[in-house]
GROMACS .gro file of N, CA and C in nm:
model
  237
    1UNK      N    1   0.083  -0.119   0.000
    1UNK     CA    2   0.000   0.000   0.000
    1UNK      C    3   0.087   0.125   0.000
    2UNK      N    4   0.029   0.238  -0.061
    2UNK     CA    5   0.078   0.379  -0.083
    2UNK      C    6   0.083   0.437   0.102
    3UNK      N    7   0.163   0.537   0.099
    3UNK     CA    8   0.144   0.581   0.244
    3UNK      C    9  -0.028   0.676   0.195
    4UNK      N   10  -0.049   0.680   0.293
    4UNK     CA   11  -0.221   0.709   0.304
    4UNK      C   12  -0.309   0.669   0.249
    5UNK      N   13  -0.279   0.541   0.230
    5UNK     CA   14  -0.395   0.445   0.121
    5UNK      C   15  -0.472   0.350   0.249
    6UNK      N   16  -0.635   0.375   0.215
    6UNK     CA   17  -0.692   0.317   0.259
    6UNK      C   18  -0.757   0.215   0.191
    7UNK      N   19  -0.741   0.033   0.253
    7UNK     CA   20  -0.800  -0.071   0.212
    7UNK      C   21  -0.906  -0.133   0.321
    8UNK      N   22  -1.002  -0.165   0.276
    8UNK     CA   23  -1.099  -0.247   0.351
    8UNK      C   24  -1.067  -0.401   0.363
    9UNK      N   25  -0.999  -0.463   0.290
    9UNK     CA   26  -0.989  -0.611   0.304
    9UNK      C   27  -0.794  -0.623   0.332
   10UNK      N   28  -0.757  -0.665   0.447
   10UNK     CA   29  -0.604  -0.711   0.474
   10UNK      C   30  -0.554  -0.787   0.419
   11UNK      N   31  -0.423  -0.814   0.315
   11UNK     CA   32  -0.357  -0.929   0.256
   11UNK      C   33  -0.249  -0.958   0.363
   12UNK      N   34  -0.244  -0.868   0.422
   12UNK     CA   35  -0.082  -0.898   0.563
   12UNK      C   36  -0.135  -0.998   0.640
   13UNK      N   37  -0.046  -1.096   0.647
   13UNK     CA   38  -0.060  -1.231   0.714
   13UNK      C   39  -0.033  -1.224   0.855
   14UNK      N   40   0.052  -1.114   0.919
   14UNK     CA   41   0.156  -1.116   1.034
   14UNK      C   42   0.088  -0.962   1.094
   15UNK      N   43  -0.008  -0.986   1.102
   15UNK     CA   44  -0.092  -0.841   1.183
   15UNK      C   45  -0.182  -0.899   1.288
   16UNK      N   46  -0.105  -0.813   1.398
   16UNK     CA   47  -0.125  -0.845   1.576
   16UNK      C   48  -0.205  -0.715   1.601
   17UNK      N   49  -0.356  -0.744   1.666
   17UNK     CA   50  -0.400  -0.613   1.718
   17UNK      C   51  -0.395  -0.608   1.847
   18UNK      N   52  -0.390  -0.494   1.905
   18UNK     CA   53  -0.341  -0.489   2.025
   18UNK      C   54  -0.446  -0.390   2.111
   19UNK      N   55  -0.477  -0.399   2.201
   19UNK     CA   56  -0.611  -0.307   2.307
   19UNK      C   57  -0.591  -0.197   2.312
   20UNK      N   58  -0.669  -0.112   2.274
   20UNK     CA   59  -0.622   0.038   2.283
   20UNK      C   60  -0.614   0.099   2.465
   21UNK      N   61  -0.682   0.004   2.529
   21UNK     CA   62  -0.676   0.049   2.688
   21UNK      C   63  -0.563   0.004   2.768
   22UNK      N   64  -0.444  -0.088   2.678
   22UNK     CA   65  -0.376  -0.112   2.758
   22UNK      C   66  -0.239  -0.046   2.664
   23UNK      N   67  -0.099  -0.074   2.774
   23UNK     CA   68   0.002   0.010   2.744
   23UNK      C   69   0.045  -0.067   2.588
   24UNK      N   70   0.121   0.023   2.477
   24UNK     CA   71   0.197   0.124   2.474
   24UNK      C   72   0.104   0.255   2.440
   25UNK      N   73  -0.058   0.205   2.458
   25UNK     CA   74  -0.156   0.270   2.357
   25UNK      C   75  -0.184   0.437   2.532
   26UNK      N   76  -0.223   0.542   2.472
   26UNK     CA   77  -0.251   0.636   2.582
   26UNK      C   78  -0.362   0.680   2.491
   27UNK      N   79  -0.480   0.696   2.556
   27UNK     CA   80  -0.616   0.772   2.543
   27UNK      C   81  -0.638   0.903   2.613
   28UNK      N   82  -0.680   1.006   2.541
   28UNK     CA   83  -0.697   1.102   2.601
   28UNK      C   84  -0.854   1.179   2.567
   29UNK      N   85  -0.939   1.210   2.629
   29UNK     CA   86  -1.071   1.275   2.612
   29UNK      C   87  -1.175   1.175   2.666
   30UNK      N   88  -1.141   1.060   2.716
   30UNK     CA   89  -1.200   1.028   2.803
   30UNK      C   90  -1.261   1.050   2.964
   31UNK      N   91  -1.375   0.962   3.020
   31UNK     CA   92  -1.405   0.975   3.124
   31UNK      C   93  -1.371   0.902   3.171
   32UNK      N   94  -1.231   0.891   3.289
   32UNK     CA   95  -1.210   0.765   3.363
   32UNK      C   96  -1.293   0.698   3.487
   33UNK      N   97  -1.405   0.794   3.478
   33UNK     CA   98  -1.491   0.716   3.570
   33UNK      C   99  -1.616   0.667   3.564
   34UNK      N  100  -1.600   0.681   3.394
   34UNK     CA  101  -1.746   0.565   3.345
   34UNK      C  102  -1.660   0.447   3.245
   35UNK      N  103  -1.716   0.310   3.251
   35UNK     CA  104  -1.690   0.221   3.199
   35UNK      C  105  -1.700   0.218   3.034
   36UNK      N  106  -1.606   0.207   2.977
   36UNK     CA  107  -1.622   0.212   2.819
   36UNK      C  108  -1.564   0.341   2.797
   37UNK      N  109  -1.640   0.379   2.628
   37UNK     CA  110  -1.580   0.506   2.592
   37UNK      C  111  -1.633   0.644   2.612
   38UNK      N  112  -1.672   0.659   2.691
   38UNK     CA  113  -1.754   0.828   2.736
   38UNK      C  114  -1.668   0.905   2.780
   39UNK      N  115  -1.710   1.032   2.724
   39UNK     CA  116  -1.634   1.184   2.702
   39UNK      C  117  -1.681   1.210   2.888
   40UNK      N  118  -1.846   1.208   2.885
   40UNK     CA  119  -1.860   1.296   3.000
   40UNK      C  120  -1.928   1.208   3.107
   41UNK      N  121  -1.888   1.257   3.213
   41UNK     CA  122  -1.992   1.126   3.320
   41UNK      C  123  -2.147   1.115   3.278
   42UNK      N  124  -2.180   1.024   3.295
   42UNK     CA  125  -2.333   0.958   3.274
   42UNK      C  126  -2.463   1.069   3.318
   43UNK      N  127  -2.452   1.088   3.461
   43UNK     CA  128  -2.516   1.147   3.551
   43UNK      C  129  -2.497   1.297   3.516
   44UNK      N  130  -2.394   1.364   3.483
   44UNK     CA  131  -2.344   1.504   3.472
   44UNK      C  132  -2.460   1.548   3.326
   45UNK      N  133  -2.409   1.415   3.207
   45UNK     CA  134  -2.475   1.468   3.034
   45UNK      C  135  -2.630   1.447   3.058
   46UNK      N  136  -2.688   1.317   3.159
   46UNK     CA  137  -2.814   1.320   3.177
   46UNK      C  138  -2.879   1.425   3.229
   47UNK      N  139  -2.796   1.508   3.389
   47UNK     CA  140  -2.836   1.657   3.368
   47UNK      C  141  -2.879   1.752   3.323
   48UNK      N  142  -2.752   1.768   3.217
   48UNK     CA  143  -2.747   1.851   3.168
   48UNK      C  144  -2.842   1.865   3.070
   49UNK      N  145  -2.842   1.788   2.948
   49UNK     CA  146  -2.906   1.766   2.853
   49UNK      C  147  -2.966   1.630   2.809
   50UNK      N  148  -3.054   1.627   2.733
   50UNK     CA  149  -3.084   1.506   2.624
   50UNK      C  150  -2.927   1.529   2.501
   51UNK      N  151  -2.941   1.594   2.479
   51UNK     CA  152  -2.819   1.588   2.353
   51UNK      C  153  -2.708   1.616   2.412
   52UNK      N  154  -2.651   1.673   2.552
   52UNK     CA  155  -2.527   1.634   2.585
   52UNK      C  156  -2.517   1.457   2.635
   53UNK      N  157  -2.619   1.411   2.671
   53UNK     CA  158  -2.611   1.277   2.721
   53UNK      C  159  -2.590   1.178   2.566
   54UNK      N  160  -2.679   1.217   2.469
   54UNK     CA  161  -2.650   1.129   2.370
   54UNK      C  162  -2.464   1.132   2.314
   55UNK      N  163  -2.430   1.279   2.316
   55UNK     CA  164  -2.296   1.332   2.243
   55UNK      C  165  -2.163   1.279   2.373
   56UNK      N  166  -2.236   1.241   2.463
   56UNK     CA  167  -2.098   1.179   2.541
   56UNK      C  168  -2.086   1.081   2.535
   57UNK      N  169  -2.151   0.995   2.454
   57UNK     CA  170  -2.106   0.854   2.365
   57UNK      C  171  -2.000   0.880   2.259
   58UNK      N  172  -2.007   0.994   2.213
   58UNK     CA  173  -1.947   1.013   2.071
   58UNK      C  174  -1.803   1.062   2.077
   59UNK      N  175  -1.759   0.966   2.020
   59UNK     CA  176  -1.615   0.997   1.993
   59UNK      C  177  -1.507   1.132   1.958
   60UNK      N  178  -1.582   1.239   1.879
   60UNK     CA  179  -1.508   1.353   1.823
   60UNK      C  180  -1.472   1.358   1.955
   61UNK      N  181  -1.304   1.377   1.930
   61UNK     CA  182  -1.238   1.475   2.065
   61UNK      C  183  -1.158   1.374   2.157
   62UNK      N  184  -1.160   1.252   2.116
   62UNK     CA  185  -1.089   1.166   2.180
   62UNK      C  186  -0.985   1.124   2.112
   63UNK      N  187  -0.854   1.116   2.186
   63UNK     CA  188  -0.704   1.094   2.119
   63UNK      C  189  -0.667   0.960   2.131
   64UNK      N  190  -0.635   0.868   2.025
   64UNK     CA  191  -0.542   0.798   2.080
   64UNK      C  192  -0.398   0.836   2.049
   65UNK      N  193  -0.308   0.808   2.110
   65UNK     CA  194  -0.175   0.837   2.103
   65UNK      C  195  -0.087   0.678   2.162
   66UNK      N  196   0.024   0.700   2.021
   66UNK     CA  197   0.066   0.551   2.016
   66UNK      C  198   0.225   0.598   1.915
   67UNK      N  199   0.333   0.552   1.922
   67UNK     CA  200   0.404   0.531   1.826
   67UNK      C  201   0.453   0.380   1.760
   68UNK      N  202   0.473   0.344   1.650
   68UNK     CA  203   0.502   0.249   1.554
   68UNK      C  204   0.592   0.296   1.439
   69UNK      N  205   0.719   0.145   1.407
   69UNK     CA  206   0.789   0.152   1.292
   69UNK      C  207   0.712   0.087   1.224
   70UNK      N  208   0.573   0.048   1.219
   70UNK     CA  209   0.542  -0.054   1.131
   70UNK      C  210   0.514  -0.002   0.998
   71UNK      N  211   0.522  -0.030   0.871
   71UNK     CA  212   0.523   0.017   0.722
   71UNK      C  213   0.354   0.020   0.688
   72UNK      N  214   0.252  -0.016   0.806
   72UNK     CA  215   0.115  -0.002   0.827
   72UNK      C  216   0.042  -0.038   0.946
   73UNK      N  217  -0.043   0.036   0.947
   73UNK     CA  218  -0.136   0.065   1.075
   73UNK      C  219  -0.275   0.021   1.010
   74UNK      N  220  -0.351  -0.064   1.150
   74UNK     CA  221  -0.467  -0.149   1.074
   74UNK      C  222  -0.585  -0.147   1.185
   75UNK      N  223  -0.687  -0.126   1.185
   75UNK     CA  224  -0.799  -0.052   1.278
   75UNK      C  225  -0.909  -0.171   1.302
   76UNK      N  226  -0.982  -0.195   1.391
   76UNK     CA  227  -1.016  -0.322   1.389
   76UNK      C  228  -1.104  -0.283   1.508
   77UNK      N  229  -1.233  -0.264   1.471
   77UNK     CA  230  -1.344  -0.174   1.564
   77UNK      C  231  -1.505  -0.278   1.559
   78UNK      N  232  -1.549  -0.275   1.680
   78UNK     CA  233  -1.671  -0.352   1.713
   78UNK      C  234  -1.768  -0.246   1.751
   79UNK      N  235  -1.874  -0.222   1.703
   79UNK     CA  236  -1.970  -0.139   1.706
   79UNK      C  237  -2.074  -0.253   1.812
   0.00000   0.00000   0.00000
């Protein structure tokens, strides 16, 4: 693959995915005191709003931060 080429189907035989919650991976824009991926506590977005409670499910604004020599990076997500 080209550098910034995106494929939907993997031919790499030797691709290890690895947990984004555990080390060398660092998350940032999370809530560390709700389970899973939420921006804002549960109780705080239910407060506040109907649409801040739905939007603190949502991802915009969350970092992962990671470095790799690998010649590709491969994403591997469960909805």
């Amino acid at each position: 693959m080209r550098p910034m080429e995106t494929s939907h189907s993997l031919a790499e035989k030797d691709l290890v995915f690895y947990d984004v919650n555990q080390a060398p991976f660092a998350l940032y824009g999370l809530c560390p005191e709700e389970e899973g991926f939420t921006r804002v506590p549960a109780q705080i977005a239910a407060d506040t709003s109907p649409s801040v409670a739905v939007l603190a499910k949502h991802m915009s604004g969350v970092r992962l931060r990671f470095s790799t020599d690998s010649p590709y990076v491969a994403i591997q997500v469960k909805m």
